[in-house]
C-alpha cells in the first residue's frame, strides 16, 4: 500500500471522472494504514488533547472514525441481504452518544476499536463484485459505492483534524479533485466560483442559479480543497478576486446533506 502524495498530477483523475472500485479500495487501504500508524504513535496525553475541531479531543475524532467505519460496514452488510438500515445505529443521537462514551478511552482501546472497525469495513468492501458496489443503501439514498467514497473523505479529512503532521498539504491531487466535485453544492446560488490551482488548469464551480456574480480564488491545490472542506488552508496561499479587485473569500453553504465531517 502506498502513501498518498500531494505531488500527484491533478489531471490523473478529473472531478468528472468516476473513481474505479479498485482505485477506491487502494485509496482506502492507504488512508487506513496511515491513520492506524498515526494512532499507534499517540500517547495517552496526546489522545485526550484538543483536536482541530472545536470541543473535540483527538479521542472524539478517533471514536467518530470508528463509528463511520462501522456505519459503512452496516450499510454494506444489510445491502447484501437486500435490506436497508439507517446509517448509524440509533440514528444521529446514537452517533453522538457513542462518540461521547468512547472519547475517553485509553490509547490502546482507541487503537483496537479503530483497527476492528477498519478491518470490518475493508473486508466487506473487498468482497464485493461490481454489482455489489451498486446495491442501494440509505446513505444519501445512494449505493454502496457512495458509502465507500464517504469513508475515504472521512478518513483523509479527519486525519488532518487530528493535527499529527498530516494536514491538508498532504492530500493527494486525486482526493482534491474528488472534493471539488463533491463539494460543488457548497457554492451559493448566484455565485460562479472559479478556482485556479497554481500551475494547474482552472475549474469553475457553480449551481444552476449561478447568476452573474463571479469570484476567482487562486492558490495551492490543497489549500483550495481545504477551504472548500471547511478546514484551514495549511499553506496560506489563497487569494480571492472579483472584477480584478482583491476580496474576502466568499461564504460557503453547509456540507451537502447526509453524513459529513463535523
PDB file of C-alpha atoms in Angstrom:
ATOM      1  CA  UNK A   1       0.000   0.000   0.000  1.00  0.00           C
ATOM      2  CA  UNK A   2       1.366   3.393  -0.962  1.00  0.00           C
ATOM      3  CA  UNK A   3       1.025   6.664   0.895  1.00  0.00           C
ATOM      4  CA  UNK A   4      -0.952   9.348  -0.966  1.00  0.00           C
ATOM      5  CA  UNK A   5       1.262  12.085  -2.365  1.00  0.00           C
ATOM      6  CA  UNK A   6       0.334  15.727  -2.766  1.00  0.00           C
ATOM      7  CA  UNK A   7       2.547  15.855  -5.865  1.00  0.00           C
ATOM      8  CA  UNK A   8       0.402  13.514  -7.953  1.00  0.00           C
ATOM      9  CA  UNK A   9      -0.818  15.213 -11.156  1.00  0.00           C
ATOM     10  CA  UNK A  10      -4.206  16.856 -10.765  1.00  0.00           C
ATOM     11  CA  UNK A  11      -5.115  15.679 -14.261  1.00  0.00           C
ATOM     12  CA  UNK A  12      -4.774  11.991 -13.406  1.00  0.00           C
ATOM     13  CA  UNK A  13      -8.335  11.741 -12.165  1.00  0.00           C
ATOM     14  CA  UNK A  14     -10.505  14.761 -13.074  1.00  0.00           C
ATOM     15  CA  UNK A  15     -13.521  15.556 -10.901  1.00  0.00           C
ATOM     16  CA  UNK A  16     -15.911  14.478 -13.648  1.00  0.00           C
ATOM     17  CA  UNK A  17     -14.338  11.013 -13.848  1.00  0.00           C
ATOM     18  CA  UNK A  18     -15.616   8.103 -11.827  1.00  0.00           C
ATOM     19  CA  UNK A  19     -13.055   6.608  -9.487  1.00  0.00           C
ATOM     20  CA  UNK A  20     -12.882   2.881 -10.174  1.00  0.00           C
ATOM     21  CA  UNK A  21     -13.629   0.496  -7.337  1.00  0.00           C
ATOM     22  CA  UNK A  22     -10.064  -0.838  -7.488  1.00  0.00           C
ATOM     23  CA  UNK A  23      -8.689   2.707  -7.160  1.00  0.00           C
ATOM     24  CA  UNK A  24     -11.065   3.457  -4.318  1.00  0.00           C
ATOM     25  CA  UNK A  25     -10.034   0.332  -2.431  1.00  0.00           C
ATOM     26  CA  UNK A  26      -6.365   1.283  -2.860  1.00  0.00           C
ATOM     27  CA  UNK A  27      -7.095   4.791  -1.575  1.00  0.00           C
ATOM     28  CA  UNK A  28      -8.990   3.393   1.411  1.00  0.00           C
ATOM     29  CA  UNK A  29      -6.203   0.942   2.220  1.00  0.00           C
ATOM     30  CA  UNK A  30      -3.637   3.757   2.122  1.00  0.00           C
ATOM     31  CA  UNK A  31      -5.733   6.104   4.254  1.00  0.00           C
ATOM     32  CA  UNK A  32      -6.433   3.382   6.835  1.00  0.00           C
ATOM     33  CA  UNK A  33      -2.762   2.413   7.018  1.00  0.00           C
ATOM     34  CA  UNK A  34      -1.658   5.995   7.649  1.00  0.00           C
ATOM     35  CA  UNK A  35      -4.409   6.611  10.199  1.00  0.00           C
ATOM     36  CA  UNK A  36      -3.572   3.479  12.173  1.00  0.00           C
ATOM     37  CA  UNK A  37       0.155   4.285  12.128  1.00  0.00           C
ATOM     38  CA  UNK A  38      -0.507   7.780  13.458  1.00  0.00           C
ATOM     39  CA  UNK A  39      -2.924   6.471  16.097  1.00  0.00           C
ATOM     40  CA  UNK A  40      -0.371   3.897  17.265  1.00  0.00           C
ATOM     41  CA  UNK A  41       2.137   6.705  17.892  1.00  0.00           C
ATOM     42  CA  UNK A  42      -0.194   8.773  20.099  1.00  0.00           C
ATOM     43  CA  UNK A  43       0.421   8.795  23.844  1.00  0.00           C
ATOM     44  CA  UNK A  44      -2.329   8.843  26.459  1.00  0.00           C
ATOM     45  CA  UNK A  45      -1.931  12.594  26.934  1.00  0.00           C
ATOM     46  CA  UNK A  46      -1.975  13.205  23.185  1.00  0.00           C
ATOM     47  CA  UNK A  47      -5.141  11.132  22.738  1.00  0.00           C
ATOM     48  CA  UNK A  48      -7.018  13.390  25.156  1.00  0.00           C
ATOM     49  CA  UNK A  49      -5.567  16.672  23.876  1.00  0.00           C
ATOM     50  CA  UNK A  50      -7.694  19.004  21.710  1.00  0.00           C
ATOM     51  CA  UNK A  51      -8.062  18.290  18.022  1.00  0.00           C
ATOM     52  CA  UNK A  52      -8.606  20.892  15.304  1.00  0.00           C
ATOM     53  CA  UNK A  53     -12.368  20.518  15.767  1.00  0.00           C
ATOM     54  CA  UNK A  54     -13.884  22.842  18.386  1.00  0.00           C
ATOM     55  CA  UNK A  55     -14.913  20.946  21.515  1.00  0.00           C
ATOM     56  CA  UNK A  56     -13.446  17.650  20.344  1.00  0.00           C
ATOM     57  CA  UNK A  57     -10.325  15.897  21.595  1.00  0.00           C
ATOM     58  CA  UNK A  58      -8.385  13.509  19.418  1.00  0.00           C
ATOM     59  CA  UNK A  59     -10.300  10.795  21.248  1.00  0.00           C
ATOM     60  CA  UNK A  60     -13.570  12.222  19.934  1.00  0.00           C
ATOM     61  CA  UNK A  61     -12.203  12.194  16.385  1.00  0.00           C
ATOM     62  CA  UNK A  62     -10.999   8.597  16.678  1.00  0.00           C
ATOM     63  CA  UNK A  63     -14.315   7.494  18.192  1.00  0.00           C
ATOM     64  CA  UNK A  64     -16.127   9.194  15.316  1.00  0.00           C
ATOM     65  CA  UNK A  65     -13.947   7.480  12.710  1.00  0.00           C
ATOM     66  CA  UNK A  66     -14.587   4.105  14.310  1.00  0.00           C
ATOM     67  CA  UNK A  67     -18.303   4.884  14.132  1.00  0.00           C
ATOM     68  CA  UNK A  68     -18.162   5.891  10.477  1.00  0.00           C
ATOM     69  CA  UNK A  69     -16.269   2.719   9.528  1.00  0.00           C
ATOM     70  CA  UNK A  70     -18.801   0.544  11.343  1.00  0.00           C
ATOM     71  CA  UNK A  71     -21.672   2.517   9.811  1.00  0.00           C
ATOM     72  CA  UNK A  72     -20.413   1.964   6.252  1.00  0.00           C
ATOM     73  CA  UNK A  73     -19.902  -1.713   7.071  1.00  0.00           C
ATOM     74  CA  UNK A  74     -23.525  -1.894   8.297  1.00  0.00           C
ATOM     75  CA  UNK A  75     -24.744  -0.359   5.056  1.00  0.00           C
ATOM     76  CA  UNK A  76     -22.749  -2.873   3.038  1.00  0.00           C
ATOM     77  CA  UNK A  77     -23.816  -5.907   5.072  1.00  0.00           C
ATOM     78  CA  UNK A  78     -27.508  -5.065   5.074  1.00  0.00           C
ATOM     79  CA  UNK A  79     -27.444  -4.192   1.373  1.00  0.00           C
ATOM     80  CA  UNK A  80     -26.031  -7.648   0.616  1.00  0.00           C
ATOM     81  CA  UNK A  81     -29.132  -9.114   2.309  1.00  0.00           C
ATOM     82  CA  UNK A  82     -31.462  -6.906   0.315  1.00  0.00           C
ATOM     83  CA  UNK A  83     -32.278  -4.792   3.376  1.00  0.00           C
ATOM     84  CA  UNK A  84     -31.796  -1.146   4.295  1.00  0.00           C
ATOM     85  CA  UNK A  85     -30.886   0.357   7.633  1.00  0.00           C
ATOM     86  CA  UNK A  86     -30.175   3.834   8.952  1.00  0.00           C
ATOM     87  CA  UNK A  87     -26.556   4.906   8.703  1.00  0.00           C
ATOM     88  CA  UNK A  88     -25.808   4.990  12.436  1.00  0.00           C
ATOM     89  CA  UNK A  89     -27.159   2.533  14.976  1.00  0.00           C
ATOM     90  CA  UNK A  90     -29.619   4.712  16.891  1.00  0.00           C
ATOM     91  CA  UNK A  91     -29.505   7.477  14.288  1.00  0.00           C
ATOM     92  CA  UNK A  92     -27.692  10.762  14.805  1.00  0.00           C
ATOM     93  CA  UNK A  93     -28.404  10.691  18.541  1.00  0.00           C
ATOM     94  CA  UNK A  94     -26.876   7.234  18.744  1.00  0.00           C
ATOM     95  CA  UNK A  95     -23.822   8.520  16.895  1.00  0.00           C
ATOM     96  CA  UNK A  96     -23.386  11.369  19.352  1.00  0.00           C
ATOM     97  CA  UNK A  97     -23.801   9.150  22.418  1.00  0.00           C
ATOM     98  CA  UNK A  98     -21.326   6.615  21.108  1.00  0.00           C
ATOM     99  CA  UNK A  99     -18.688   9.281  20.453  1.00  0.00           C
ATOM    100  CA  UNK A 100     -19.058  10.831  23.902  1.00  0.00           C
ATOM    101  CA  UNK A 101     -18.881   7.446  25.636  1.00  0.00           C
ATOM    102  CA  UNK A 102     -15.806   6.288  23.716  1.00  0.00           C
ATOM    103  CA  UNK A 103     -13.901   9.582  23.586  1.00  0.00           C
ATOM    104  CA  UNK A 104     -12.313   8.981  26.974  1.00  0.00           C
ATOM    105  CA  UNK A 105     -10.997   5.512  26.150  1.00  0.00           C
ATOM    106  CA  UNK A 106      -7.333   4.702  26.595  1.00  0.00           C
ATOM    107  CA  UNK A 107      -4.952   4.868  23.659  1.00  0.00           C
ATOM    108  CA  UNK A 108      -4.911   1.065  23.448  1.00  0.00           C
ATOM    109  CA  UNK A 109      -8.719   0.918  23.449  1.00  0.00           C
ATOM    110  CA  UNK A 110      -8.975   3.511  20.702  1.00  0.00           C
ATOM    111  CA  UNK A 111      -6.436   1.693  18.556  1.00  0.00           C
ATOM    112  CA  UNK A 112      -8.117  -1.705  18.994  1.00  0.00           C
ATOM    113  CA  UNK A 113     -11.589  -0.314  18.254  1.00  0.00           C
ATOM    114  CA  UNK A 114     -10.391   1.567  15.171  1.00  0.00           C
ATOM    115  CA  UNK A 115      -8.461  -1.449  13.871  1.00  0.00           C
ATOM    116  CA  UNK A 116     -11.505  -3.661  14.310  1.00  0.00           C
ATOM    117  CA  UNK A 117     -13.846  -1.246  12.551  1.00  0.00           C
ATOM    118  CA  UNK A 118     -11.481  -0.646   9.632  1.00  0.00           C
ATOM    119  CA  UNK A 119     -10.788  -4.353   9.199  1.00  0.00           C
ATOM    120  CA  UNK A 120     -14.530  -4.986   9.168  1.00  0.00           C
ATOM    121  CA  UNK A 121     -15.422  -2.393   6.555  1.00  0.00           C
ATOM    122  CA  UNK A 122     -12.425  -3.020   4.299  1.00  0.00           C
ATOM    123  CA  UNK A 123     -13.068  -6.768   4.358  1.00  0.00           C
ATOM    124  CA  UNK A 124     -16.700  -6.128   3.419  1.00  0.00           C
ATOM    125  CA  UNK A 125     -15.760  -3.798   0.571  1.00  0.00           C
ATOM    126  CA  UNK A 126     -13.015  -6.061  -0.784  1.00  0.00           C
ATOM    127  CA  UNK A 127     -15.537  -8.898  -1.007  1.00  0.00           C
ATOM    128  CA  UNK A 128     -17.852  -7.029  -3.378  1.00  0.00           C
ATOM    129  CA  UNK A 129     -18.243  -7.677  -7.066  1.00  0.00           C
ATOM    130  CA  UNK A 130     -19.247  -4.805  -9.340  1.00  0.00           C
ATOM    131  CA  UNK A 131     -22.936  -5.498  -8.768  1.00  0.00           C
ATOM    132  CA  UNK A 132     -22.374  -5.390  -5.016  1.00  0.00           C
ATOM    133  CA  UNK A 133     -20.921  -1.883  -5.244  1.00  0.00           C
ATOM    134  CA  UNK A 134     -24.187  -0.751  -6.842  1.00  0.00           C
ATOM    135  CA  UNK A 135     -26.546  -2.131  -4.200  1.00  0.00           C
ATOM    136  CA  UNK A 136     -28.776   0.611  -2.721  1.00  0.00           C
ATOM    137  CA  UNK A 137     -28.093   1.983   0.764  1.00  0.00           C
ATOM    138  CA  UNK A 138     -29.749   4.683   2.871  1.00  0.00           C
ATOM    139  CA  UNK A 139     -26.661   6.927   2.932  1.00  0.00           C
ATOM    140  CA  UNK A 140     -27.613   9.867   0.672  1.00  0.00           C
ATOM    141  CA  UNK A 141     -30.115   7.475  -0.955  1.00  0.00           C
ATOM    142  CA  UNK A 142     -27.146   6.151  -2.864  1.00  0.00           C
ATOM    143  CA  UNK A 143     -25.336   2.865  -3.366  1.00  0.00           C
ATOM    144  CA  UNK A 144     -22.516   1.054  -1.577  1.00  0.00           C
ATOM    145  CA  UNK A 145     -20.006   2.835  -3.808  1.00  0.00           C
ATOM    146  CA  UNK A 146     -21.152   6.167  -2.355  1.00  0.00           C
ATOM    147  CA  UNK A 147     -20.568   4.782   1.127  1.00  0.00           C
ATOM    148  CA  UNK A 148     -17.006   3.876   0.135  1.00  0.00           C
ATOM    149  CA  UNK A 149     -16.366   7.414  -1.093  1.00  0.00           C
ATOM    150  CA  UNK A 150     -17.778   8.809   2.156  1.00  0.00           C
ATOM    151  CA  UNK A 151     -15.406   6.640   4.183  1.00  0.00           C
ATOM    152  CA  UNK A 152     -12.465   7.883   2.099  1.00  0.00           C
ATOM    153  CA  UNK A 153     -13.422  11.508   2.724  1.00  0.00           C
ATOM    154  CA  UNK A 154     -13.850  10.949   6.452  1.00  0.00           C
ATOM    155  CA  UNK A 155     -10.542   9.122   6.897  1.00  0.00           C
ATOM    156  CA  UNK A 156      -8.479  11.673   4.994  1.00  0.00           C
ATOM    157  CA  UNK A 157     -10.100  14.834   6.330  1.00  0.00           C
ATOM    158  CA  UNK A 158     -10.290  13.712   9.945  1.00  0.00           C
ATOM    159  CA  UNK A 159      -6.677  12.561   9.853  1.00  0.00           C
ATOM    160  CA  UNK A 160      -5.854  16.221   9.265  1.00  0.00           C
ATOM    161  CA  UNK A 161      -8.139  17.181  12.167  1.00  0.00           C
ATOM    162  CA  UNK A 162      -6.003  15.041  14.493  1.00  0.00           C
ATOM    163  CA  UNK A 163      -3.129  17.511  13.995  1.00  0.00           C
ATOM    164  CA  UNK A 164      -0.436  14.863  13.846  1.00  0.00           C
ATOM    165  CA  UNK A 165       1.508  16.340  10.932  1.00  0.00           C
ATOM    166  CA  UNK A 166      -0.817  15.103   8.192  1.00  0.00           C
ATOM    167  CA  UNK A 167      -2.558  18.358   7.303  1.00  0.00           C
ATOM    168  CA  UNK A 168      -4.351  19.255   4.064  1.00  0.00           C
ATOM    169  CA  UNK A 169      -0.991  19.889   2.393  1.00  0.00           C
ATOM    170  CA  UNK A 170      -0.606  16.094   2.246  1.00  0.00           C
ATOM    171  CA  UNK A 171      -3.892  15.498   0.397  1.00  0.00           C
ATOM    172  CA  UNK A 172      -3.392  13.893  -2.985  1.00  0.00           C
ATOM    173  CA  UNK A 173      -4.366  15.531  -6.255  1.00  0.00           C
ATOM    174  CA  UNK A 174      -6.893  12.728  -6.703  1.00  0.00           C
ATOM    175  CA  UNK A 175      -8.524  13.480  -3.380  1.00  0.00           C
ATOM    176  CA  UNK A 176      -8.660  17.224  -4.016  1.00  0.00           C
ATOM    177  CA  UNK A 177     -10.213  16.590  -7.422  1.00  0.00           C
ATOM    178  CA  UNK A 178     -12.871  14.403  -5.822  1.00  0.00           C
ATOM    179  CA  UNK A 179     -13.645  17.070  -3.217  1.00  0.00           C
ATOM    180  CA  UNK A 180     -14.128  19.748  -5.875  1.00  0.00           C
ATOM    181  CA  UNK A 181     -16.887  17.671  -7.437  1.00  0.00           C
ATOM    182  CA  UNK A 182     -18.475  16.521  -4.197  1.00  0.00           C
ATOM    183  CA  UNK A 183     -18.466  19.967  -2.566  1.00  0.00           C
ATOM    184  CA  UNK A 184     -19.808  21.935  -5.516  1.00  0.00           C
ATOM    185  CA  UNK A 185     -23.217  22.184  -3.711  1.00  0.00           C
ATOM    186  CA  UNK A 186     -21.483  24.438  -1.146  1.00  0.00           C
ATOM    187  CA  UNK A 187     -21.346  27.215  -3.752  1.00  0.00           C
ATOM    188  CA  UNK A 188     -24.223  29.644  -3.019  1.00  0.00           C
ATOM    189  CA  UNK A 189     -26.863  30.390  -5.621  1.00  0.00           C
ATOM    190  CA  UNK A 190     -25.929  33.465  -7.616  1.00  0.00           C
ATOM    191  CA  UNK A 191     -22.186  32.819  -7.437  1.00  0.00           C
ATOM    192  CA  UNK A 192     -19.835  31.444 -10.067  1.00  0.00           C
ATOM    193  CA  UNK A 193     -16.679  30.267  -8.298  1.00  0.00           C
ATOM    194  CA  UNK A 194     -13.554  29.996 -10.427  1.00  0.00           C
ATOM    195  CA  UNK A 195     -10.773  28.016  -8.799  1.00  0.00           C
ATOM    196  CA  UNK A 196      -7.233  28.484 -10.087  1.00  0.00           C
ATOM    197  CA  UNK A 197      -4.819  25.945  -8.586  1.00  0.00           C
ATOM    198  CA  UNK A 198      -1.290  27.277  -9.055  1.00  0.00           C
ATOM    199  CA  UNK A 199       0.349  25.630 -12.053  1.00  0.00           C
ATOM    200  CA  UNK A 200      -2.751  23.611 -12.910  1.00  0.00           C
ATOM    201  CA  UNK A 201      -5.845  24.095 -15.096  1.00  0.00           C
ATOM    202  CA  UNK A 202      -8.615  26.295 -13.703  1.00  0.00           C
ATOM    203  CA  UNK A 203     -12.066  24.930 -12.989  1.00  0.00           C
ATOM    204  CA  UNK A 204     -15.404  26.557 -12.293  1.00  0.00           C
ATOM    205  CA  UNK A 205     -17.882  25.502  -9.630  1.00  0.00           C
ATOM    206  CA  UNK A 206     -21.427  26.783  -9.852  1.00  0.00           C
ATOM    207  CA  UNK A 207     -25.005  25.778  -9.194  1.00  0.00           C
ATOM    208  CA  UNK A 208     -27.760  26.118 -11.752  1.00  0.00           C
ATOM    209  CA  UNK A 209     -28.756  29.579 -10.490  1.00  0.00           C
ATOM    210  CA  UNK A 210     -25.228  30.984 -10.654  1.00  0.00           C
ATOM    211  CA  UNK A 211     -26.326  34.372 -11.983  1.00  0.00           C
ATOM    212  CA  UNK A 212     -23.748  36.962 -12.963  1.00  0.00           C
ATOM    213  CA  UNK A 213     -21.615  37.173  -9.817  1.00  0.00           C
ATOM    214  CA  UNK A 214     -18.162  35.675 -10.180  1.00  0.00           C
ATOM    215  CA  UNK A 215     -15.266  35.275  -7.754  1.00  0.00           C
ATOM    216  CA  UNK A 216     -11.864  33.828  -8.618  1.00  0.00           C
ATOM    217  CA  UNK A 217      -9.865  32.073  -5.893  1.00  0.00           C
ATOM    218  CA  UNK A 218      -6.264  31.134  -6.607  1.00  0.00           C
ATOM    219  CA  UNK A 219      -3.757  29.193  -4.560  1.00  0.00           C
ATOM    220  CA  UNK A 220      -2.197  25.819  -3.996  1.00  0.00           C
ATOM    221  CA  UNK A 221      -4.416  22.883  -4.921  1.00  0.00           C
ATOM    222  CA  UNK A 222      -4.574  21.550  -1.363  1.00  0.00           C
ATOM    223  CA  UNK A 223      -5.399  24.966   0.095  1.00  0.00           C
ATOM    224  CA  UNK A 224      -8.348  25.285  -2.279  1.00  0.00           C
ATOM    225  CA  UNK A 225      -9.606  21.835  -1.302  1.00  0.00           C
ATOM    226  CA  UNK A 226      -9.128  22.516   2.411  1.00  0.00           C
ATOM    227  CA  UNK A 227     -11.090  25.764   2.208  1.00  0.00           C
ATOM    228  CA  UNK A 228     -13.958  24.059   0.371  1.00  0.00           C
ATOM    229  CA  UNK A 229     -13.917  21.331   3.034  1.00  0.00           C
ATOM    230  CA  UNK A 230     -14.202  23.867   5.854  1.00  0.00           C
ATOM    231  CA  UNK A 231     -10.621  23.336   7.014  1.00  0.00           C
ATOM    232  CA  UNK A 232      -7.812  25.840   7.463  1.00  0.00           C
ATOM    233  CA  UNK A 233      -5.631  26.033   4.317  1.00  0.00           C
ATOM    234  CA  UNK A 234      -2.259  24.963   5.676  1.00  0.00           C
ATOM    235  CA  UNK A 235      -0.081  26.705   3.080  1.00  0.00           C
ATOM    236  CA  UNK A 236      -1.693  30.144   3.361  1.00  0.00           C
ATOM    237  CA  UNK A 237      -1.752  30.645  -0.382  1.00  0.00           C
ATOM    238  CA  UNK A 238      -5.363  31.615  -1.142  1.00  0.00           C
ATOM    239  CA  UNK A 239      -6.219  34.903  -2.863  1.00  0.00           C
ATOM    240  CA  UNK A 240      -9.710  35.929  -3.937  1.00  0.00           C
ATOM    241  CA  UNK A 241     -10.568  38.462  -6.635  1.00  0.00           C
ATOM    242  CA  UNK A 242     -13.743  39.853  -8.167  1.00  0.00           C
ATOM    243  CA  UNK A 243     -13.628  42.218 -11.143  1.00  0.00           C
ATOM    244  CA  UNK A 244      -9.824  42.410 -10.724  1.00  0.00           C
ATOM    245  CA  UNK A 245     -10.096  43.628  -7.115  1.00  0.00           C
ATOM    246  CA  UNK A 246      -8.990  41.707  -4.026  1.00  0.00           C
ATOM    247  CA  UNK A 247     -11.968  40.492  -1.973  1.00  0.00           C
ATOM    248  CA  UNK A 248     -12.611  38.255   1.011  1.00  0.00           C
ATOM    249  CA  UNK A 249     -13.150  34.561   0.413  1.00  0.00           C
ATOM    250  CA  UNK A 250     -16.870  34.003  -0.205  1.00  0.00           C
ATOM    251  CA  UNK A 251     -19.053  32.379   2.430  1.00  0.00           C
ATOM    252  CA  UNK A 252     -19.927  28.794   1.535  1.00  0.00           C
ATOM    253  CA  UNK A 253     -23.068  26.809   2.220  1.00  0.00           C
ATOM    254  CA  UNK A 254     -23.069  23.818   4.631  1.00  0.00           C
ATOM    255  CA  UNK A 255     -21.790  20.440   3.529  1.00  0.00           C
ATOM    256  CA  UNK A 256     -24.136  18.527   1.190  1.00  0.00           C
ATOM    257  CA  UNK A 257     -26.912  16.843   3.179  1.00  0.00           C
ATOM    258  CA  UNK A 258     -26.061  13.486   4.639  1.00  0.00           C
ATOM    259  CA  UNK A 259     -23.258  12.406   6.918  1.00  0.00           C
ATOM    260  CA  UNK A 260     -20.385  14.883   6.715  1.00  0.00           C
ATOM    261  CA  UNK A 261     -17.356  15.681   8.826  1.00  0.00           C
ATOM    262  CA  UNK A 262     -18.194  17.588  11.997  1.00  0.00           C
TER     263      UNK A 262
END
